[in-house]
Coordinates of C-alpha atoms in Angstrom, one line a residue:
M74 CA 0.0 0.0 0.0
T75 CA 1.0 3.6 -0.5
E76 CA 0.2 6.7 1.5
M77 CA -2.1 7.7 -1.3
S78 CA -4.3 4.6 -0.9
P79 CA -7.6 5.2 0.8
P80 CA -8.4 3.5 4.1
G81 CA -10.0 0.1 3.8
W82 CA -9.8 -3.7 4.3
H83 CA -7.0 -5.5 2.4
T84 CA -5.4 -9.0 2.5
D85 CA -3.2 -9.1 5.5
P86 CA 0.4 -8.5 4.3
G87 CA 1.6 -10.8 7.1
Y88 CA -0.3 -13.8 5.8
T89 CA 2.0 -16.9 5.8
G90 CA 0.1 -19.0 3.3
T91 CA -1.3 -21.5 5.9
G92 CA -4.7 -21.4 7.4
P93 CA -7.6 -18.9 7.0
V94 CA -6.7 -15.7 5.1
Q95 CA -7.7 -12.6 7.0
E96 CA -7.9 -9.0 6.0
R97 CA -6.2 -6.1 7.8
W98 CA -7.4 -2.5 8.0
W99 CA -5.2 0.1 6.2
D100 CA -5.9 3.5 7.7
G101 CA -4.5 5.5 4.8
S102 CA -1.0 5.7 6.1
Q103 CA -0.2 2.4 7.8
W104 CA -1.5 -1.0 8.7
T105 CA -3.5 -1.2 12.0
D106 CA -4.0 -4.2 14.3
Q107 CA -7.6 -4.7 13.2
L108 CA -8.3 -8.0 11.5
R109 CA -11.4 -9.7 10.0
M110 CA -12.3 -12.6 7.9
P111 CA -13.1 -11.5 4.3
P112 CA -16.7 -11.8 3.1
A113 CA -15.6 -14.2 0.3
A114 CA -13.8 -16.5 2.7
V115 CA -17.0 -18.3 3.7
R116 CA -17.9 -19.1 0.1
R117 CA -14.5 -20.0 -1.4
R118 CA -13.5 -23.5 -2.1
R119 CA -11.7 -25.1 0.8
I120 CA -8.3 -26.4 0.1
R121 CA -8.1 -30.2 0.3
I122 CA -5.4 -31.1 2.9
G123 CA -6.4 -34.7 3.7
V124 CA -8.0 -33.5 6.9
G125 CA -11.1 -31.5 6.1
V126 CA -9.5 -28.3 7.3
T127 CA -12.3 -25.9 6.8
A128 CA -10.6 -22.6 5.9
G129 CA -12.4 -19.4 6.6
V130 CA -14.5 -20.5 9.6
V131 CA -16.2 -17.3 10.6
V132 CA -18.7 -17.7 13.4
L133 CA -18.4 -15.9 16.7
A134 CA -20.7 -17.6 19.2
A135 CA -21.9 -16.0 22.4
I136 CA -23.0 -19.3 23.9
A137 CA -25.0 -18.0 26.8
G138 CA -28.7 -18.2 26.0
G139 CA -28.0 -19.7 22.6
V140 CA -27.4 -16.3 21.1
L141 CA -25.0 -16.1 18.2
M142 CA -23.1 -12.8 17.6
L143 CA -22.7 -12.4 13.9
T144 CA -21.7 -9.5 11.7
D145 CA -22.9 -8.4 8.3
D146 CA -20.7 -7.0 5.5
S147 CA -20.4 -3.6 7.2
G148 CA -19.0 -5.2 10.4
R149 CA -22.1 -4.3 12.4
T150 CA -23.1 -6.9 14.9
K151 CA -26.4 -8.7 14.7
N152 CA -28.0 -11.4 16.8
T153 CA -29.7 -14.7 15.9
S154 CA -31.1 -17.3 18.3
S155 CA -30.4 -20.3 16.0
D156 CA -28.8 -23.3 17.7
A157 CA -26.7 -24.1 14.6
A158 CA -24.3 -21.4 13.5
S159 CA -24.2 -20.2 9.9
P160 CA -21.1 -18.7 8.5
A161 CA -21.2 -14.9 8.6
P162 CA -19.3 -12.8 6.1
G163 CA -17.2 -9.9 7.2
L164 CA -16.6 -11.1 10.8
P165 CA -13.9 -9.1 12.5
G166 CA -11.0 -11.1 14.0
G167 CA -12.5 -11.2 17.5
Q168 CA -14.8 -9.7 20.0
G169 CA -12.4 -7.4 21.7
G170 CA -12.9 -4.2 23.6
Q171 CA -13.8 -0.7 22.4
G172 CA -11.8 1.3 20.0
G173 CA -8.8 0.4 17.8
P174 CA -5.1 0.7 18.0
G175 CA -3.6 3.8 19.4
G176 CA -2.1 6.7 17.6
G177 CA -3.5 10.2 17.1
G178 CA -5.3 11.0 13.8
R179 CA -5.4 7.4 12.5
S180 CA -8.5 6.4 10.5
Q181 CA -10.3 3.5 12.2
A182 CA -12.5 0.9 10.6
P183 CA -16.1 1.9 11.1
D184 CA -18.0 0.0 13.8
Q185 CA -15.2 -2.5 14.3
Q186 CA -14.0 -3.9 17.6
Q187 CA -10.4 -4.5 18.6
P188 CA -9.7 -8.2 17.8
Q189 CA -8.2 -10.6 20.3
Q190 CA -4.8 -11.6 18.9
P191 CA -3.8 -15.3 19.1
P192 CA -1.1 -15.8 21.8
S193 CA 2.3 -16.8 20.6
E194 CA 4.0 -19.9 22.1
D195 CA 6.9 -21.8 20.6
G196 CA 5.9 -25.2 19.2
Y197 CA 2.1 -24.5 19.3
V198 CA -0.7 -22.8 17.4
T199 CA -3.8 -21.6 19.1
D200 CA -7.5 -21.4 18.4
V201 CA -8.5 -18.5 20.6
M202 CA -12.2 -19.1 20.5
S203 CA -11.9 -22.8 21.3
G204 CA -9.3 -22.2 24.0
V205 CA -7.0 -25.0 22.8
S206 CA -3.5 -25.1 21.4
L207 CA -2.2 -27.7 18.9
P208 CA 1.5 -28.9 18.9
V209 CA 3.4 -28.3 15.7
P210 CA 5.6 -31.3 14.8
D211 CA 9.1 -30.6 13.5
G212 CA 9.0 -29.5 9.8
W213 CA 5.3 -28.8 9.8
K214 CA 3.6 -25.5 9.2
G215 CA 1.2 -24.0 11.8
Q216 CA -1.4 -21.2 11.8
S217 CA -3.1 -19.6 14.8
A218 CA -6.3 -17.6 14.4
T219 CA -9.1 -16.1 16.5
I220 CA -11.4 -18.8 15.2
G221 CA -9.6 -22.0 14.2
A222 CA -6.0 -23.2 14.2
S223 CA -4.2 -25.7 12.0
V224 CA -1.0 -27.6 11.5
S225 CA 0.0 -29.3 8.2
T226 CA 2.8 -30.8 6.2
G227 CA 2.7 -28.7 3.0
T228 CA 0.8 -29.1 -0.3
Y229 CA 1.1 -31.3 -3.4
T230 CA -1.1 -31.6 -6.5
C231 CA -4.2 -33.7 -5.7
P232 CA -4.2 -37.1 -7.6
A233 CA -7.7 -36.9 -9.1
D234 CA -8.0 -33.2 -9.7
T235 CA -4.7 -31.4 -10.5
S236 CA -6.4 -28.0 -10.1
Q237 CA -6.6 -28.6 -6.3
K238 CA -3.9 -28.8 -3.6
C239 CA -3.8 -31.7 -1.1
E240 CA -1.6 -32.3 1.9
R241 CA 0.0 -35.5 3.2
G242 CA -1.2 -34.7 6.7
G243 CA -2.9 -32.1 8.8
V244 CA -4.9 -31.3 11.9
F245 CA -7.4 -28.5 12.4
A246 CA -9.3 -27.2 15.4
A247 CA -12.5 -25.1 15.6
P248 CA -15.6 -24.6 17.7
A249 CA -18.3 -27.2 16.9
Q250 CA -20.9 -24.5 16.2
A251 CA -18.6 -22.9 13.6
L252 CA -18.7 -26.3 11.7
K253 CA -22.5 -26.4 12.0
I254 CA -22.4 -29.4 14.4
T255 CA -25.5 -29.3 16.6
A256 CA -24.9 -32.5 18.7
R257 CA -24.8 -31.7 22.4
T258 CA -22.3 -34.3 23.6
A259 CA -18.7 -35.0 22.6
E260 CA -19.6 -38.6 21.6
A261 CA -22.5 -37.7 19.4
A262 CA -20.6 -34.8 17.8
A263 CA -17.6 -37.0 17.0
K264 CA -19.7 -39.7 15.5
A265 CA -21.6 -37.2 13.4
D266 CA -18.4 -35.3 12.3
I267 CA -16.3 -38.3 11.1
A268 CA -18.3 -38.8 7.9
V269 CA -18.1 -35.1 7.1
N270 CA -14.4 -35.1 7.9
A271 CA -13.8 -38.1 5.6
K272 CA -15.8 -36.6 2.7
E273 CA -14.1 -33.2 2.9
S274 CA -10.7 -34.8 3.2
Y275 CA -10.8 -37.6 0.7
G276 CA -14.2 -37.4 -1.0
G277 CA -15.2 -35.5 -4.2
K278 CA -12.9 -34.7 -7.0
A279 CA -9.6 -34.5 -5.1
Y280 CA -9.2 -38.3 -4.6
G281 CA -11.9 -39.5 -6.9
A282 CA -14.3 -40.1 -3.9
I283 CA -14.3 -42.7 -1.2
S284 CA -15.1 -46.3 -2.1
S285 CA -15.1 -47.7 1.4
H286 CA -14.1 -47.1 5.0
Q287 CA -13.2 -49.1 8.1
E288 CA -13.7 -47.8 11.7
L289 CA -10.4 -48.2 13.6
K290 CA -11.4 -46.4 16.9
S291 CA -14.5 -45.1 18.6
E292 CA -13.7 -44.4 22.3
P293 CA -13.8 -41.9 25.1
V294 CA -10.5 -40.0 25.6
T295 CA -9.1 -37.4 27.9
V296 CA -7.4 -34.5 26.0
A297 CA -6.4 -31.1 27.4
G298 CA -7.8 -32.2 30.8
Q299 CA -11.3 -32.7 29.2
K300 CA -13.3 -35.8 28.8
G301 CA -13.9 -36.1 25.0
Y302 CA -14.6 -38.7 22.4
L303 CA -12.6 -39.8 19.4
V304 CA -13.5 -41.6 16.2
R305 CA -11.0 -42.8 13.6
W306 CA -11.6 -44.2 10.1
K307 CA -9.4 -45.7 7.4
V308 CA -10.7 -44.7 4.1
V309 CA -10.1 -46.2 0.6
T310 CA -10.1 -43.7 -2.3
K311 CA -10.8 -44.4 -6.0
K312 CA -7.6 -42.6 -7.0
G313 CA -4.4 -41.7 -5.2
D314 CA -3.4 -42.5 -1.6
D315 CA -5.9 -43.9 0.9
G316 CA -6.0 -42.1 4.2
Y317 CA -6.7 -42.0 7.9
V318 CA -9.3 -39.5 9.2
Q319 CA -10.0 -38.7 12.8
S320 CA -12.7 -36.6 14.5
L321 CA -12.0 -35.7 18.2
V322 CA -14.5 -33.6 20.1
L323 CA -14.0 -32.2 23.6
P324 CA -15.4 -29.5 25.8
S325 CA -13.4 -26.3 25.6
P326 CA -11.0 -26.0 28.6
H327 CA -12.2 -22.4 29.0
S328 CA -16.0 -22.9 28.5
A329 CA -17.6 -26.2 29.4
E330 CA -20.7 -25.3 27.3
M331 CA -18.6 -25.1 24.1
L332 CA -17.6 -28.2 22.2
V333 CA -14.4 -28.1 20.2
V334 CA -13.8 -30.3 17.1
V335 CA -10.3 -31.4 16.2
R336 CA -10.2 -32.9 12.7
S337 CA -7.1 -34.9 11.6
G338 CA -6.3 -36.6 8.3
F339 CA -3.1 -38.4 7.0
D340 CA -2.4 -40.0 3.6
I341 CA -1.4 -43.6 3.7
S342 CA 1.9 -43.6 1.8
S343 CA 5.7 -43.6 2.3
K344 CA 5.7 -39.8 1.8
A345 CA 3.1 -39.2 4.5
P346 CA 3.7 -38.9 8.3
A347 CA 3.3 -42.1 10.3
L348 CA -0.1 -42.7 12.0
S349 CA 1.8 -42.4 15.3
V350 CA 2.3 -38.7 14.7
M351 CA -1.5 -38.3 14.7
D352 CA -1.5 -39.9 18.2
E353 CA 1.3 -37.6 19.3
I354 CA -0.5 -34.5 18.2
T355 CA -3.7 -35.7 19.8
K356 CA -1.9 -36.3 23.2
G357 CA -0.1 -32.9 22.9
I358 CA -3.3 -30.8 22.6
K359 CA -3.5 -28.5 25.6
A360 CA -5.6 -25.7 27.1
A361 CA -4.5 -22.4 25.6
S362 CA -3.0 -19.8 27.9
G363 CA -4.0 -16.2 27.8
T364 CA -7.2 -16.7 25.6
G365 CA -9.8 -15.4 28.0
S366 CA -13.0 -17.3 28.6
G367 CA -13.1 -19.0 25.2
S368 CA -16.8 -18.2 25.0
G369 CA -16.7 -15.3 22.6
Q370 CA -18.1 -12.9 25.3
T371 CA -16.4 -9.8 26.6
A372 CA -16.4 -8.6 30.1

């Protein structure tokens, strides 16, 4: 941007290429700390990464009373009492306090609230809303965000559709409501999500669809100090590598009323990470520090 460019939302110049793309507010002279998900993010094709990593998750849930705090394209907040969250375009990067970054005379984004920035911790990425942090294995890429966090191995051309990018392995965390999961218990949510995870990871054009699957695990687990539930499938694809998919659901460590979904997916090939790495990531998930209540509410 140049000093002659008018204030507005633009693709974050600090975007690393992994995880959801956010927009940053340009005040006419410099970049501010204000972030939001772009309106198009909720409609764009998700990148296949062998894990169903749903890029552009943009729901900010105020769990109390079943009220969802959404925003329209102008960034103004609106309420809905729906139990299942619908993606909302133009959501700011968080539900922070009043005002924007300091500095006299700077133009601020209209009606925007200061976003809560993901905390930084070596070896981990954080989903602020969910209140969980995922470990980043050596050599992997990680992305923290206000809503959602992911770790992945890097892309290659999908076997059945060369116009898409796939990844050998990846793990993604997000609030269950943001993924439109309405189940009330961790077990029910995990059992409902695994088929969606498998389809988004290995179904459709990327791998020529799934021809069959085998359930490997369906059991209660304790992760990040929370009693959750885990389901793991082995899927057979029509073209390219087969894969492992896993849906783990647990209550948020910072808000017992919020369920958190952790989707994993690994190709089955000599180039893919071993299945034991999926277990290591699962065991390494922990409660995030410095992320507030995790409920999406402000004091």
